[in-house]
Amino acid sequence: MTESVLAYMQSLGQAARDASRVVAQASTAQKNAALLAAAKALDAARAELTEANQKDLDNGRANGLEAALLDRLALTPARIDGMIEGLRQVAGLPDPVGTIRDMTYRPSGLQIGRMRVPLGVVGIIYESRPNVTIDAASLCLKSGNATILRGGSEAIHSNRAIAACIQRGLAEAGLPAAAVQVVETTDRAAVGALISMPEFVDVIVPRGGKGLIERISREARVPVIKHLDGICHVYVSAHADLAMAQEIAFNAKCYRYGICGAMETLLVDQAIAAEFLPAMAARFAEQGVELRGCVQTQALISCLAASEEDWSTEYLAPVLSIKVVADLPAAVTHINHYGSHHTDAIVTENLSQSRQFMAEVDSSSVMVNAPTCFADGFEYGLGAEIGISTDKIHARGPVGLEGLTSEKYVVIGSGQTRG
Amino acid sequence: MTESVLAYMQSLGQAARDASRVVAQASTAQKNAALLAAAKALDAARAELTEANQKDLDNGRANGLEAALLDRLALTPARIDGMIEGLRQVAGLPDPVGTIRDMTYRPSGLQIGRMRVPLGVVGIIYESRPNVTIDAASLCLKSGNATILRGGSEAIHSNRAIAACIQRGLAEAGLPAAAVQVVETTDRAAVGALISMPEFVDVIVPRGGKGLIERISREARVPVIKHLDGICHVYVSAHADLAMAQEIAFNAKCYRYGICGAMETLLVDQAIAAEFLPAMAARFAEQGVELRGCVQTQALISCLAASEEDWSTEYLAPVLSIKVVADLPAAVTHINHYGSHHTDAIVTENLSQSRQFMAEVDSSSVMVNAPTCFADGFEYGLGAEIGISTDKIHARGPVGLEGLTSEKYVVIGSGQTRG
């Protein structure tokens, strides 16, 4: 790593650490004022934003960026509206900081409870979508954290223009500029530095492709809240309402192919497979979804053969693997083995089955009679999400404001001593 | 790393992963039965335990182990009593697994809540105290986790004898033997393997000296719940009841010098320093506590000069550094800069001061009018603790059963689809 990049990142880190002490103590009103002022600044800066984004788009085209990435990079008027609306929504969310719960008297006479507090400094590493700059900055600010944002180099002009609007918001509310910092260099060594400064950064949230996230998890010297992949299942049990099961499975796959909560494997109980699969397959075929089935599935419907690899593949595309399973325990075993511990669902009318599935499936979200595509911070009432965690410690599932905080113990006495 | 050690650790890991699925689903009654049966087995095996421990003590003496370590290593009858009592207490604690909170209806009609679930496989790495084997195994089992225990090589015979009793308890309750495994090799490469198997181990809890914990944190490829050091402060404010302050400061330092919650630095407000310090110093002197003061302190009492290094030293000994500070903000700044984010206290009768101190001090426990030595799982009502975390994510402060669990989302619908 070049020394100048390291020194630069350390200066950002030190400034963030200092700013985090101020933001952690900022009042709810002050944080909301900054968010609303940033929303106004974005609205007033539409021309600048579009111009900056055009530079990124031009560079992207010149560098042969593929169409899907160019699409993600584009700051359309609707996306600017979305960022403004997002800021207003985060301003409207309840402030978790300072909440005290379970304040109880202990036999010693001490009163002990837990107070929700910011994590400190959050580093966000993301790829081409510039709107992540606003999502991440607003959630971190509202939860009392300072942020260092490292977006993709292909979005650097857009991110700078967005950051300028956030800076106007912070200044108007009297909050330090270093509460939200965008890494200005596109040198890749900056990422290596950001994930190796536990003295300045408390947690890293990477957002992007699996390769990026795996690399960061492997190399980070700071805790990482991460989302690797979403290999989500729907299991249609022997006790399912089959009409409901068809709606759920169809929605789970086809609501949007590209989201992490999309179903990738449909598990069908052998007791109802012959009755259920033909109509289900016809519906998917009509929608243009390619089906890959196990041997039993192939005996019931016309489809390609699924390979062993299919059971652990996140297609994010109109492709679905289908497996006939013996019973609920077999479904659970398959899910816990091949899945990614993201979101998995059962369709059943049987209470014992629903309880067993909820208890035994080891995923961040476990659903009964609902499609996996509902796995989302807005749908869960978090207001917004900074990502969906497939980790086991700290935060699992959609991570909103609460996931960006922790709890400390508060202890109040009147001179008790331990003896 | 030798291949055979790696293969051995992977076999432990795979067995733990398999057992974790069983333990996670075990009923509260079954887990309690195992704990109580293990307590009985310990009681029945006193002779075996003492004999095994004697081997470790003999080897320790032959290898020139220092007296303090030999003392920690000794399994006295009172310590065996303590282990038995500990098992019974953990059996008596409420089972956190499966608890569902905040089950609410969303506008979509879905009912969404959070269910507490085990982390999976917990790896514990500790040094000479064999009783940690029981503490760790019992807390992990009650919280539905499988455990891999790697104790100090100097305690290997004691740990094996204790593990045999746990095995009897597991067998009696019909739980898999691999729910609690003790690493049988004393090869140091076993630690390296244990902290590098994210596929088999979900979290590592190291217990021991700062050197061990720093090395593990640096090298682990698995999340670590850790406690580095306890540089704890008591700040006597300008609004303190000085008689209470003296009791609190004395207790915080002298309850036990060697615990992480012991006060290492006393901060005294300049407004009351001249009134407070002479009597306080006399009391510490009488107790044999060596005092090291800042320049202002030295002007008021007879003591050694504190060096810059003193402010960040965890003495764990009858030594105390004392600093006169200008006001509450100066005290907070000192604590957040030099402290270890463990436990810090203010003595004050002023409500605003207490609120400001609680909000601004960035430590896992923040206390008002209570001595820092109360930082302890039993005192906090957790029943027992596996350690005190000075981390910011997941668990802060004393870590009990809840800290060994996480929460997943449970979502119940009746066929809703997202559109």
GROMACS .gro file of C-alpha atoms in nm, chain A residues 73-377:
model
  305
   73LEU     CA    1  -2.490   0.393  -1.219
   74ALA     CA    2  -2.752   0.620  -1.376
   75LEU     CA    3  -2.899   0.893  -1.153
   76THR     CA    4  -3.233   0.940  -1.323
   77PRO     CA    5  -3.477   1.208  -1.200
   78ALA     CA    6  -3.680   0.926  -1.043
   79ARG     CA    7  -3.376   0.799  -0.856
   80ILE     CA    8  -3.300   1.150  -0.729
   81ASP     CA    9  -3.662   1.168  -0.612
   82GLY     CA   10  -3.607   0.834  -0.441
   83MET     CA   11  -3.299   0.962  -0.256
   84ILE     CA   12  -3.485   1.272  -0.139
   85GLU     CA   13  -3.780   1.063  -0.023
   86GLY     CA   14  -3.540   0.822   0.148
   87LEU     CA   15  -3.385   1.103   0.352
   88ARG     CA   16  -3.730   1.224   0.460
   89GLN     CA   17  -3.831   0.873   0.560
   90VAL     CA   18  -3.519   0.821   0.770
   91ALA     CA   19  -3.583   1.157   0.937
   92GLY     CA   20  -3.928   1.026   1.027
   93LEU     CA   21  -3.804   0.705   1.188
   94PRO     CA   22  -3.785   0.683   1.568
   95ASP     CA   23  -3.436   0.755   1.702
   96PRO     CA   24  -3.298   0.440   1.869
   97VAL     CA   25  -3.010   0.618   2.046
   98GLY     CA   26  -3.046   0.651   2.421
   99THR     CA   27  -3.340   0.413   2.453
  100ILE     CA   28  -3.318   0.239   2.790
  101ARG     CA   29  -3.481  -0.100   2.845
  102ASP     CA   30  -3.524  -0.347   3.129
  103MET     CA   31  -3.423  -0.106   3.405
  104THR     CA   32  -3.464  -0.328   3.710
  105TYR     CA   33  -3.353  -0.334   4.074
  106ARG     CA   34  -3.106  -0.604   4.169
  107PRO     CA   35  -3.075  -0.755   4.520
  108SER     CA   36  -2.771  -0.529   4.574
  109GLY     CA   37  -3.002  -0.227   4.545
  110LEU     CA   38  -2.844  -0.126   4.215
  111GLN     CA   39  -3.075  -0.037   3.930
  112ILE     CA   40  -2.945  -0.192   3.607
  113GLY     CA   41  -3.065  -0.154   3.251
  114ARG     CA   42  -2.943  -0.134   2.894
  115MET     CA   43  -2.902   0.180   2.686
  116ARG     CA   44  -2.890   0.173   2.307
  117VAL     CA   45  -2.583   0.350   2.174
  118PRO     CA   46  -2.422   0.406   1.832
  119LEU     CA   47  -2.145   0.171   1.719
  120GLY     CA   48  -1.913   0.466   1.648
  121VAL     CA   49  -1.761   0.473   1.300
  122VAL     CA   50  -1.914   0.263   1.020
  123GLY     CA   51  -1.722   0.199   0.699
  124ILE     CA   52  -1.935   0.124   0.395
  125ILE     CA   53  -1.781  -0.031   0.086
  126TYR     CA   54  -2.006  -0.054  -0.215
  127GLU     CA   55  -2.008  -0.078  -0.589
  128SER     CA   56  -2.177   0.117  -0.861
  129ARG     CA   57  -2.512   0.241  -0.723
  130PRO     CA   58  -2.464   0.604  -0.613
  131ASN     CA   59  -2.794   0.605  -0.421
  132VAL     CA   60  -2.627   0.378  -0.163
  133THR     CA   61  -2.434   0.691  -0.062
  134ILE     CA   62  -2.758   0.848   0.061
  135ASP     CA   63  -2.907   0.530   0.209
  136ALA     CA   64  -2.595   0.449   0.407
  137ALA     CA   65  -2.515   0.803   0.515
  138SER     CA   66  -2.870   0.871   0.634
  139LEU     CA   67  -2.907   0.548   0.833
  140CYS     CA   68  -2.566   0.590   0.994
  141LEU     CA   69  -2.631   0.954   1.082
  142LYS     CA   70  -2.974   0.883   1.230
  143SER     CA   71  -2.826   0.603   1.442
  144GLY     CA   72  -2.559   0.842   1.574
  145ASN     CA   73  -2.263   0.698   1.382
  146ALA     CA   74  -1.997   0.865   1.172
  147THR     CA   75  -1.953   0.708   0.827
  148ILE     CA   76  -1.673   0.663   0.580
  149LEU     CA   77  -1.814   0.579   0.239
  150ARG     CA   78  -1.609   0.405  -0.025
  151GLY     CA   79  -1.811   0.376  -0.342
  152GLY     CA   80  -1.708   0.233  -0.674
  153SER     CA   81  -1.450   0.432  -0.869
  154GLU     CA   82  -1.692   0.435  -1.164
  155ALA     CA   83  -1.935   0.646  -0.954
  156ILE     CA   84  -1.684   0.885  -0.803
  157HIS     CA   85  -1.822   1.207  -0.956
  158SER     CA   86  -2.179   1.119  -0.865
  159ASN     CA   87  -2.079   1.024  -0.513
  160ARG     CA   88  -1.888   1.349  -0.465
  161ALA     CA   89  -2.185   1.552  -0.581
  162ILE     CA   90  -2.417   1.362  -0.346
  163ALA     CA   91  -2.169   1.402  -0.061
  164ALA     CA   92  -2.162   1.777  -0.121
  165CYS     CA   93  -2.538   1.786  -0.058
  166ILE     CA   94  -2.500   1.585   0.261
  167GLN     CA   95  -2.228   1.827   0.370
  168ARG     CA   96  -2.468   2.118   0.322
  169GLY     CA   97  -2.720   1.939   0.540
  170LEU     CA   98  -2.466   1.869   0.814
  171ALA     CA   99  -2.341   2.229   0.810
  172GLU     CA  100  -2.694   2.368   0.832
  173ALA     CA  101  -2.765   2.154   1.138
  174GLY     CA  102  -2.433   2.244   1.302
  175LEU     CA  103  -2.293   1.891   1.279
  176PRO     CA  104  -1.929   1.822   1.187
  177ALA     CA  105  -1.846   1.768   0.821
  178ALA     CA  106  -1.650   1.454   0.910
  179ALA     CA  107  -1.971   1.285   1.027
  180VAL     CA  108  -2.008   1.169   0.665
  181GLN     CA  109  -1.694   1.137   0.455
  182VAL     CA  110  -1.658   1.005   0.102
  183VAL     CA  111  -1.320   0.852   0.018
  184GLU     CA  112  -1.188   1.083  -0.255
  185THR     CA  113  -0.924   0.855  -0.402
  186THR     CA  114  -1.008   0.572  -0.640
  187ASP     CA  115  -0.687   0.391  -0.540
  188ARG     CA  116  -0.787   0.036  -0.445
  189ALA     CA  117  -0.543   0.044  -0.155
  190ALA     CA  118  -0.795   0.270   0.020
  191VAL     CA  119  -1.021  -0.032   0.079
  192GLY     CA  120  -0.734  -0.229   0.230
  193ALA     CA  121  -0.664   0.059   0.466
  194LEU     CA  122  -1.028   0.112   0.562
  195ILE     CA  123  -1.073  -0.250   0.673
  196SER     CA  124  -0.751  -0.254   0.876
  197MET     CA  125  -0.798   0.039   1.116
  198PRO     CA  126  -0.979  -0.098   1.424
  199GLU     CA  127  -0.865   0.213   1.611
  200PHE     CA  128  -1.076   0.431   1.383
  201VAL     CA  129  -1.345   0.205   1.234
  202ASP     CA  130  -1.584  -0.006   1.445
  203VAL     CA  131  -1.762  -0.204   1.175
  204ILE     CA  132  -1.751  -0.252   0.799
  205VAL     CA  133  -2.062  -0.306   0.588
  206PRO     CA  134  -1.972  -0.424   0.239
  207ARG     CA  135  -2.240  -0.409  -0.028
  208GLY     CA  136  -2.185  -0.565  -0.365
  209GLY     CA  137  -2.099  -0.887  -0.537
  210LYS     CA  138  -2.002  -1.204  -0.357
  211GLY     CA  139  -1.639  -1.169  -0.466
  212LEU     CA  140  -1.603  -0.825  -0.305
  213ILE     CA  141  -1.768  -0.939   0.016
  214GLU     CA  142  -1.565  -1.258   0.046
  215ARG     CA  143  -1.243  -1.068  -0.004
  216ILE     CA  144  -1.333  -0.806   0.255
  217SER     CA  145  -1.444  -1.068   0.509
  218ARG     CA  146  -1.121  -1.257   0.462
  219GLU     CA  147  -0.894  -0.955   0.496
  220ALA     CA  148  -1.076  -0.729   0.742
  221ARG     CA  149  -0.930  -0.663   1.084
  222VAL     CA  150  -1.257  -0.495   1.182
  223PRO     CA  151  -1.593  -0.672   1.237
  224VAL     CA  152  -1.793  -0.707   0.917
  225ILE     CA  153  -2.173  -0.712   0.887
  226LYS     CA  154  -2.221  -0.897   0.564
  227HIS     CA  155  -2.459  -1.052   0.326
  228LEU     CA  156  -2.305  -1.318   0.108
  229ASP     CA  157  -2.586  -1.469  -0.096
  230GLY     CA  158  -2.951  -1.555  -0.094
  231ILE     CA  159  -3.017  -1.915  -0.184
  232CYS     CA  160  -3.379  -1.912  -0.068
  233HIS     CA  161  -3.621  -2.205  -0.062
  234VAL     CA  162  -3.994  -2.257  -0.055
  235TYR     CA  163  -4.101  -2.598   0.076
  236VAL     CA  164  -4.451  -2.705  -0.020
  237SER     CA  165  -4.547  -2.954   0.250
  238ALA     CA  166  -4.788  -3.245   0.239
  239HIS     CA  167  -5.029  -3.026   0.434
  240ALA     CA  168  -5.014  -2.723   0.208
  241ASP     CA  169  -5.311  -2.547   0.057
  242LEU     CA  170  -5.192  -2.614  -0.298
  243ALA     CA  171  -5.359  -2.311  -0.454
  244MET     CA  172  -5.189  -2.089  -0.195
  245ALA     CA  173  -4.862  -2.275  -0.248
  246GLN     CA  174  -4.871  -2.200  -0.619
  247GLU     CA  175  -4.926  -1.828  -0.557
  248ILE     CA  176  -4.647  -1.817  -0.299
  249ALA     CA  177  -4.395  -2.010  -0.507
  250PHE     CA  178  -4.473  -1.804  -0.817
  251ASN     CA  179  -4.440  -1.476  -0.630
  252ALA     CA  180  -4.122  -1.590  -0.452
  253LYS     CA  181  -3.956  -1.659  -0.787
  254CYS     CA  182  -4.108  -1.399  -1.016
  255TYR     CA  183  -4.165  -1.085  -0.803
  256ARG     CA  184  -3.810  -0.989  -0.903
  257TYR     CA  185  -3.546  -1.233  -1.021
  258GLY     CA  186  -3.252  -1.018  -0.913
  259ILE     CA  187  -3.323  -0.969  -0.542
  260CYS     CA  188  -3.154  -1.174  -0.272
  261GLY     CA  189  -3.491  -1.290  -0.136
  262ALA     CA  190  -3.591  -1.452  -0.465
  263MET     CA  191  -3.656  -1.827  -0.443
  264GLU     CA  192  -3.383  -2.034  -0.610
  265THR     CA  193  -3.501  -2.384  -0.516
  266LEU     CA  194  -3.855  -2.518  -0.480
  267LEU     CA  195  -3.886  -2.820  -0.251
  268VAL     CA  196  -4.199  -3.027  -0.304
  269ASP     CA  197  -4.320  -3.294  -0.067
  270GLN     CA  198  -4.351  -3.630  -0.243
  271ALA     CA  199  -4.703  -3.672  -0.107
  272ILE     CA  200  -4.839  -3.387  -0.320
  273ALA     CA  201  -4.575  -3.362  -0.594
  274ALA     CA  202  -4.782  -3.535  -0.864
  275GLU     CA  203  -5.081  -3.314  -0.790
  276PHE     CA  204  -4.887  -2.991  -0.745
  277LEU     CA  205  -4.601  -2.987  -0.995
  278PRO     CA  206  -4.769  -3.004  -1.338
  279ALA     CA  207  -4.982  -2.690  -1.292
  280MET     CA  208  -4.695  -2.510  -1.116
  281ALA     CA  209  -4.455  -2.597  -1.396
  282ALA     CA  210  -4.699  -2.476  -1.658
  283ARG     CA  211  -4.726  -2.141  -1.482
  284PHE     CA  212  -4.349  -2.100  -1.464
  285ALA     CA  213  -4.313  -2.206  -1.828
  286GLU     CA  214  -4.565  -1.942  -1.930
  287GLN     CA  215  -4.354  -1.685  -1.745
  288GLY     CA  216  -4.037  -1.805  -1.920
  289VAL     CA  217  -3.873  -1.953  -1.611
  290GLU     CA  218  -3.629  -2.233  -1.690
  291LEU     CA  219  -3.684  -2.537  -1.465
  292ARG     CA  220  -3.416  -2.782  -1.352
  293GLY     CA  221  -3.547  -3.080  -1.160
  294CYS     CA  222  -3.430  -3.382  -0.966
  295VAL     CA  223  -3.502  -3.728  -1.105
  296GLN     CA  224  -3.842  -3.747  -0.934
  297THR     CA  225  -3.933  -3.403  -1.065
  298GLN     CA  226  -3.831  -3.502  -1.417
  299ALA     CA  227  -4.067  -3.797  -1.396
  300LEU     CA  228  -4.358  -3.557  -1.330
  301ILE     CA  229  -4.287  -3.257  -1.553
  302SER     CA  230  -4.081  -3.172  -1.853
  303CYS     CA  231  -3.765  -2.995  -1.738
  304LEU     CA  232  -3.387  -3.002  -1.751
  305ALA     CA  233  -3.190  -3.219  -1.511
  306ALA     CA  234  -3.060  -3.038  -1.202
  307SER     CA  235  -2.694  -3.099  -1.121
  308GLU     CA  236  -2.551  -3.116  -0.771
  309GLU     CA  237  -2.424  -2.761  -0.826
  310ASP     CA  238  -2.774  -2.631  -0.890
  311TRP     CA  239  -2.873  -2.684  -0.525
  312SER     CA  240  -2.617  -2.427  -0.413
  313THR     CA  241  -2.650  -2.177  -0.694
  314GLU     CA  242  -2.797  -1.830  -0.659
  315TYR     CA  243  -2.936  -1.775  -1.009
  316LEU     CA  244  -3.074  -1.422  -0.968
  317ALA     CA  245  -3.237  -1.503  -1.300
  318PRO     CA  246  -3.546  -1.677  -1.443
  319VAL     CA  247  -3.409  -2.020  -1.352
  320LEU     CA  248  -3.543  -2.245  -1.078
  321SER     CA  249  -3.427  -2.577  -0.939
  322ILE     CA  250  -3.695  -2.816  -0.812
  323LYS     CA  251  -3.651  -3.112  -0.581
  324VAL     CA  252  -3.903  -3.363  -0.450
  325VAL     CA  253  -3.834  -3.440  -0.084
  326ALA     CA  254  -3.957  -3.722   0.137
  327ASP     CA  255  -4.092  -3.512   0.421
  328LEU     CA  256  -4.040  -3.202   0.636
  329PRO     CA  257  -3.718  -3.323   0.802
  330ALA     CA  258  -3.570  -3.391   0.458
  331ALA     CA  259  -3.665  -3.039   0.349
  332VAL     CA  260  -3.505  -2.887   0.659
  333THR     CA  261  -3.188  -3.091   0.608
  334HIS     CA  262  -3.166  -2.978   0.246
  335ILE     CA  263  -3.219  -2.613   0.338
  336ASN     CA  264  -2.966  -2.611   0.621
  337HIS     CA  265  -2.711  -2.789   0.402
  338TYR     CA  266  -2.745  -2.619   0.063
  339GLY     CA  267  -2.901  -2.286   0.158
  340SER     CA  268  -2.727  -1.964   0.253
  341HIS     CA  269  -2.912  -1.907   0.584
  342HIS     CA  270  -3.094  -1.610   0.430
  343THR     CA  271  -3.470  -1.664   0.397
  344ASP     CA  272  -3.669  -1.986   0.364
  345ALA     CA  273  -4.039  -2.059   0.369
  346ILE     CA  274  -4.280  -2.344   0.427
  347VAL     CA  275  -4.633  -2.366   0.293
  348THR     CA  276  -4.848  -2.566   0.531
  349GLU     CA  277  -5.182  -2.558   0.709
  350ASN     CA  278  -5.046  -2.779   0.987
  351LEU     CA  279  -4.952  -2.604   1.311
  352SER     CA  280  -4.693  -2.859   1.428
  353GLN     CA  281  -4.519  -2.845   1.092
  354SER     CA  282  -4.503  -2.467   1.101
  355ARG     CA  283  -4.353  -2.470   1.451
  356GLN     CA  284  -4.100  -2.736   1.358
  357PHE     CA  285  -3.993  -2.554   1.043
  358MET     CA  286  -3.957  -2.221   1.226
  359ALA     CA  287  -3.749  -2.380   1.500
  360GLU     CA  288  -3.525  -2.598   1.286
  361VAL     CA  289  -3.444  -2.390   0.979
  362ASP     CA  290  -3.126  -2.196   1.057
  363SER     CA  291  -3.187  -1.886   0.848
  364SER     CA  292  -3.206  -1.515   0.918
  365SER     CA  293  -3.573  -1.517   0.819
  366VAL     CA  294  -3.803  -1.817   0.843
  367MET     CA  295  -4.146  -1.780   0.686
  368VAL     CA  296  -4.475  -1.966   0.700
  369ASN     CA  297  -4.724  -1.924   0.416
  370ALA     CA  298  -4.544  -1.622   0.274
  371PRO     CA  299  -4.303  -1.583  -0.019
  372THR     CA  300  -3.933  -1.529   0.050
  373CYS     CA  301  -3.928  -1.207  -0.155
  374PHE     CA  302  -4.084  -1.030   0.147
  375ALA     CA  303  -3.739  -1.034   0.316
  376ASP     CA  304  -3.681  -0.660   0.318
  377GLY     CA  305  -3.632  -0.386   0.576
   0.00000   0.00000   0.00000
